[in-house]
Amino acid sequence: GDSVTQMEGPVTLSEEAFLTINCTYTATGYPSLFWYVQYPGEGLQLLLKATKADDKGSNKGFEATYRKETTSFHLEKGSVQVSDSAVYFCALSGEGRGGKLIFGQGTELSVKP
Amino acid sequence: DAGITQSPRHKVTETGTPVTLRCHQTENHRYMYWYRQDPGHGLRLIHYSYGVKDTDKGEVSDGYSVSRSKTEDFLLTLESATSSQTSVYFCAIRASYEQYFGPGTRLTVT
């Protein structure tokens, strides 16, 4: 079945450092790919998405490119801020009906001033 | 804000008791979902609904049932709660092929 694998955390960075969170997937067909962010004590917020190969999703300085050849959707940001500290989830829309999402296990990011 | 509320936000219950969690939406979306979040597992789908009285099972449906008698409400019931159902439960709706999540319910089964 479909699955998503994320790099393990926690990831600790200094403010203004470059961020990469790796995400790879296994899926049949052509899923859409998503990054969600969860701030402490809150629900998940959609950060960005890509619906087909070579699409680049971007939002709030974050970017991710849908790479079908490497089945990857890595999240990047050029300069992180303390306010980016959160848990990040990679997800894909699973096979079959219903638009169900398959999530990776989440990567906790901590940014220090 | 996708107009999703969940109730209760926190609940502590004893093993063997029934528990019902409620998800309410204000924007008339057809698809609604229940997920649970556990450390090391991300979010996993419990059940989903694609219309009033139309529901289907997800990845981790054992021990859970759902009902949707109105478009705006999607109920998740634990018939007899167990400690393994201690988790944070999130409801979501689908709009424009994207899912938007509620604030979550933290359930503790003692």
Short mmCIF file of C-alpha atoms in Angstrom, two decimals:
data_model
loop_
_atom_site.label_atom_id
_atom_site.label_comp_id
_atom_site.label_asym_id
_atom_site.label_seq_id
_atom_site.Cartn_x
_atom_site.Cartn_y
_atom_site.Cartn_z
CA GLY A 1 0.00 0.00 0.00
CA ASP A 2 0.87 3.66 -0.12
CA SER A 3 3.32 5.02 2.44
CA VAL A 4 5.33 8.11 3.39
CA THR A 5 8.71 8.19 5.11
CA GLN A 6 10.15 11.31 6.70
CA MET A 7 13.55 11.97 8.20
CA GLU A 8 13.57 11.45 11.92
CA GLY A 9 13.73 14.34 14.29
CA PRO A 10 14.08 16.31 16.30
CA VAL A 11 15.95 18.73 14.10
CA THR A 12 17.60 21.64 15.90
CA LEU A 13 18.81 24.67 13.94
CA SER A 14 20.01 28.15 14.68
CA GLU A 15 17.99 31.10 13.44
CA GLU A 16 18.69 31.95 9.77
CA ALA A 17 20.02 28.45 9.02
CA PHE A 18 18.96 26.50 5.93
CA LEU A 19 16.32 23.83 6.49
CA THR A 20 15.76 20.57 4.66
CA ILE A 21 13.32 17.92 5.84
CA ASN A 22 13.41 14.83 3.68
CA CYS A 23 10.25 13.04 2.57
CA THR A 24 9.98 10.03 0.27
CA TYR A 25 6.88 8.15 -0.73
CA THR A 26 5.60 4.92 -2.21
CA ALA A 27 2.37 5.12 -4.14
CA THR A 28 0.45 3.72 -7.05
CA GLY A 29 -0.77 6.13 -9.63
CA TYR A 30 -0.13 9.84 -9.34
CA PRO A 31 -0.87 11.10 -5.84
CA SER A 32 -0.94 14.69 -4.74
CA LEU A 33 1.66 15.57 -2.11
CA PHE A 34 1.31 17.85 0.89
CA TRP A 35 3.24 19.38 3.75
CA TYR A 36 1.35 20.21 6.94
CA VAL A 37 2.64 22.08 9.98
CA GLN A 38 1.51 21.65 13.57
CA TYR A 39 2.34 24.30 16.15
CA PRO A 40 2.29 23.28 19.82
CA GLY A 41 -1.20 22.56 21.09
CA GLU A 42 -2.83 23.18 17.73
CA GLY A 43 -4.27 21.24 14.82
CA LEU A 44 -2.56 20.73 11.49
CA GLN A 45 -2.34 23.54 8.96
CA LEU A 46 -1.77 22.99 5.27
CA LEU A 47 1.60 24.53 4.41
CA LEU A 48 1.95 23.71 0.72
CA LYS A 49 1.03 21.15 -1.89
CA ALA A 50 1.93 19.82 -5.34
CA THR A 51 -0.41 17.87 -7.56
CA LYS A 52 1.81 16.56 -10.36
CA ALA A 53 5.41 15.74 -11.17
CA ASP A 54 7.84 18.70 -11.23
CA ASP A 55 5.30 20.99 -9.54
CA LYS A 56 6.79 23.22 -6.87
CA GLY A 57 4.64 24.14 -3.90
CA SER A 58 5.59 27.22 -1.90
CA ASN A 59 4.27 29.21 1.03
CA LYS A 60 5.75 31.45 3.75
CA GLY A 61 9.28 30.93 2.41
CA PHE A 62 8.96 27.13 2.40
CA GLU A 63 9.27 25.17 -0.85
CA ALA A 64 8.98 21.56 -1.97
CA THR A 65 9.24 20.03 -5.45
CA TYR A 66 7.37 16.90 -6.53
CA ARG A 67 10.12 14.59 -7.88
CA LYS A 68 8.57 11.51 -9.42
CA GLU A 69 11.92 10.04 -10.51
CA THR A 70 13.16 9.93 -6.91
CA THR A 71 9.67 9.67 -5.32
CA SER A 72 10.54 12.59 -3.06
CA PHE A 73 8.99 15.82 -1.80
CA HIS A 74 11.63 17.42 0.41
CA LEU A 75 10.73 20.56 2.35
CA GLU A 76 13.20 23.46 2.25
CA LYS A 77 13.51 26.96 3.64
CA GLY A 78 16.42 29.25 3.10
CA SER A 79 16.42 31.01 6.48
CA VAL A 80 14.44 29.66 9.41
CA GLN A 81 13.06 31.73 12.26
CA VAL A 82 12.26 30.84 15.85
CA SER A 83 8.57 31.03 14.90
CA ASP A 84 9.07 28.09 12.49
CA SER A 85 9.52 25.75 15.46
CA ALA A 86 6.81 23.13 14.99
CA VAL A 87 6.19 19.57 13.82
CA TYR A 88 6.10 19.09 10.05
CA PHE A 89 4.18 16.29 8.35
CA CYS A 90 4.54 15.06 4.80
CA ALA A 91 1.43 13.42 3.33
CA LEU A 92 0.05 12.01 0.12
CA SER A 93 -3.47 11.47 -1.10
CA GLY A 94 -3.92 7.70 -0.98
CA GLU A 95 -5.22 5.31 -3.57
CA GLY A 96 -8.89 4.67 -3.91
CA ARG A 97 -11.86 6.85 -3.21
CA GLY A 98 -12.31 9.45 -0.57
CA GLY A 99 -9.19 11.59 -0.84
CA LYS A 100 -7.70 9.90 2.21
CA LEU A 101 -4.34 11.19 3.37
CA ILE A 102 -1.38 8.99 4.26
CA PHE A 103 0.99 10.76 6.65
CA GLY A 104 4.63 10.41 7.49
CA GLN A 105 5.53 10.18 11.17
CA GLY A 106 6.31 13.88 11.50
CA THR A 107 9.57 15.77 12.04
CA GLU A 108 9.95 18.11 14.98
CA LEU A 109 11.88 21.29 14.23
CA SER A 110 13.33 23.46 16.96
CA VAL A 111 14.91 26.79 16.00
CA LYS A 112 17.15 28.49 18.54
CA PRO A 113 17.82 32.24 18.58
CA ASP B 1 -10.26 28.87 9.25
CA ALA B 2 -12.43 26.12 7.75
CA GLY B 3 -15.14 26.44 10.38
CA ILE B 4 -14.40 23.16 12.14
CA THR B 5 -14.99 22.66 15.84
CA GLN B 6 -14.47 19.58 17.95
CA SER B 7 -15.98 18.72 21.30
CA PRO B 8 -14.95 18.02 23.91
CA ARG B 9 -11.40 19.35 23.61
CA HIS B 10 -10.18 17.22 26.48
CA LYS B 11 -11.64 14.12 28.07
CA VAL B 12 -10.54 11.60 30.66
CA THR B 13 -12.52 8.39 30.84
CA GLU B 14 -12.24 4.95 32.32
CA THR B 15 -11.60 1.70 30.50
CA GLY B 16 -14.80 0.07 29.31
CA THR B 17 -16.93 3.21 29.12
CA PRO B 18 -18.43 4.49 25.86
CA VAL B 19 -17.17 7.80 24.52
CA THR B 20 -18.47 9.99 21.70
CA LEU B 21 -16.48 12.76 20.08
CA ARG B 22 -18.17 15.35 17.93
CA CYS B 23 -16.95 17.20 14.87
CA HIS B 24 -18.99 20.13 13.57
CA GLN B 25 -18.45 22.09 10.37
CA THR B 26 -20.20 25.21 9.18
CA GLU B 27 -19.44 25.16 5.44
CA ASN B 28 -21.42 22.20 4.12
CA HIS B 29 -18.46 20.10 2.94
CA ARG B 30 -19.29 16.63 1.70
CA TYR B 31 -16.21 14.76 2.92
CA MET B 32 -15.28 14.50 6.60
CA TYR B 33 -12.57 12.42 8.28
CA TRP B 34 -11.47 11.21 11.69
CA TYR B 35 -7.75 10.66 12.37
CA ARG B 36 -5.80 9.78 15.46
CA GLN B 37 -2.33 11.13 16.20
CA ASP B 38 0.20 9.09 18.13
CA PRO B 39 3.94 9.63 18.60
CA GLY B 40 5.96 7.92 15.90
CA HIS B 41 2.92 7.26 13.73
CA GLY B 42 1.90 10.64 12.40
CA LEU B 43 -1.83 10.71 11.76
CA ARG B 44 -3.77 7.60 10.84
CA LEU B 45 -7.25 7.50 9.34
CA ILE B 46 -9.98 5.91 11.48
CA HIS B 47 -13.13 6.47 9.40
CA TYR B 48 -14.36 8.90 6.84
CA SER B 49 -17.68 10.04 5.40
CA TYR B 50 -18.60 11.03 1.86
CA GLY B 51 -22.11 12.19 2.63
CA VAL B 52 -25.00 11.90 5.06
CA LYS B 53 -25.24 8.26 6.19
CA ASP B 54 -22.31 7.33 3.89
CA THR B 55 -19.21 6.23 5.75
CA ASP B 56 -16.25 3.93 5.23
CA LYS B 57 -13.41 2.46 7.24
CA GLY B 58 -9.88 3.73 7.38
CA GLU B 59 -6.59 2.19 8.39
CA VAL B 60 -7.28 1.84 12.14
CA SER B 61 -11.06 1.41 12.44
CA ASP B 62 -11.22 -1.47 14.96
CA GLY B 63 -12.97 -0.39 18.15
CA TYR B 64 -14.48 2.72 16.56
CA SER B 65 -17.79 3.53 14.90
CA VAL B 66 -19.03 6.69 13.26
CA SER B 67 -22.30 8.30 12.30
CA ARG B 68 -23.32 11.19 10.11
CA SER B 69 -26.99 12.05 10.26
CA LYS B 70 -26.49 15.68 9.21
CA THR B 71 -24.00 17.22 6.79
CA GLU B 72 -22.50 19.40 9.50
CA ASP B 73 -21.88 16.76 12.18
CA PHE B 74 -19.62 13.70 12.16
CA LEU B 75 -19.55 11.65 15.36
CA LEU B 76 -16.85 9.21 16.44
CA THR B 77 -17.80 6.63 19.06
CA LEU B 78 -15.58 4.36 21.09
CA GLU B 79 -18.02 1.65 22.14
CA SER B 80 -15.87 0.45 25.03
CA ALA B 81 -12.77 2.56 25.53
CA THR B 82 -9.40 0.88 26.02
CA SER B 83 -6.05 2.33 27.10
CA SER B 84 -4.72 1.85 23.55
CA GLN B 85 -7.26 4.46 22.42
CA THR B 86 -5.56 7.16 24.46
CA SER B 87 -4.63 9.60 21.72
CA VAL B 88 -5.30 12.96 20.14
CA TYR B 89 -8.20 12.81 17.69
CA PHE B 90 -8.48 15.16 14.76
CA CYS B 91 -11.42 15.77 12.50
CA ALA B 92 -10.90 17.10 8.98
CA ILE B 93 -12.96 18.25 6.02
CA ARG B 94 -12.05 18.22 2.35
CA ALA B 95 -12.35 21.37 0.29
CA SER B 96 -10.93 21.74 -3.22
CA TYR B 97 -9.04 18.44 -2.85
CA GLU B 98 -7.29 19.75 0.29
CA GLN B 99 -7.96 18.71 3.86
CA TYR B 100 -8.40 21.15 6.72
CA PHE B 101 -8.21 20.07 10.32
CA GLY B 102 -10.01 20.88 13.52
CA PRO B 103 -8.23 21.75 16.77
CA GLY B 104 -8.26 18.18 18.11
CA THR B 105 -9.58 16.30 21.13
CA ARG B 106 -7.14 14.89 23.65
CA LEU B 107 -8.62 11.65 25.04
CA THR B 108 -7.11 9.81 27.98
CA VAL B 109 -8.40 6.36 28.90
CA THR B 110 -7.37 5.31 32.42
#
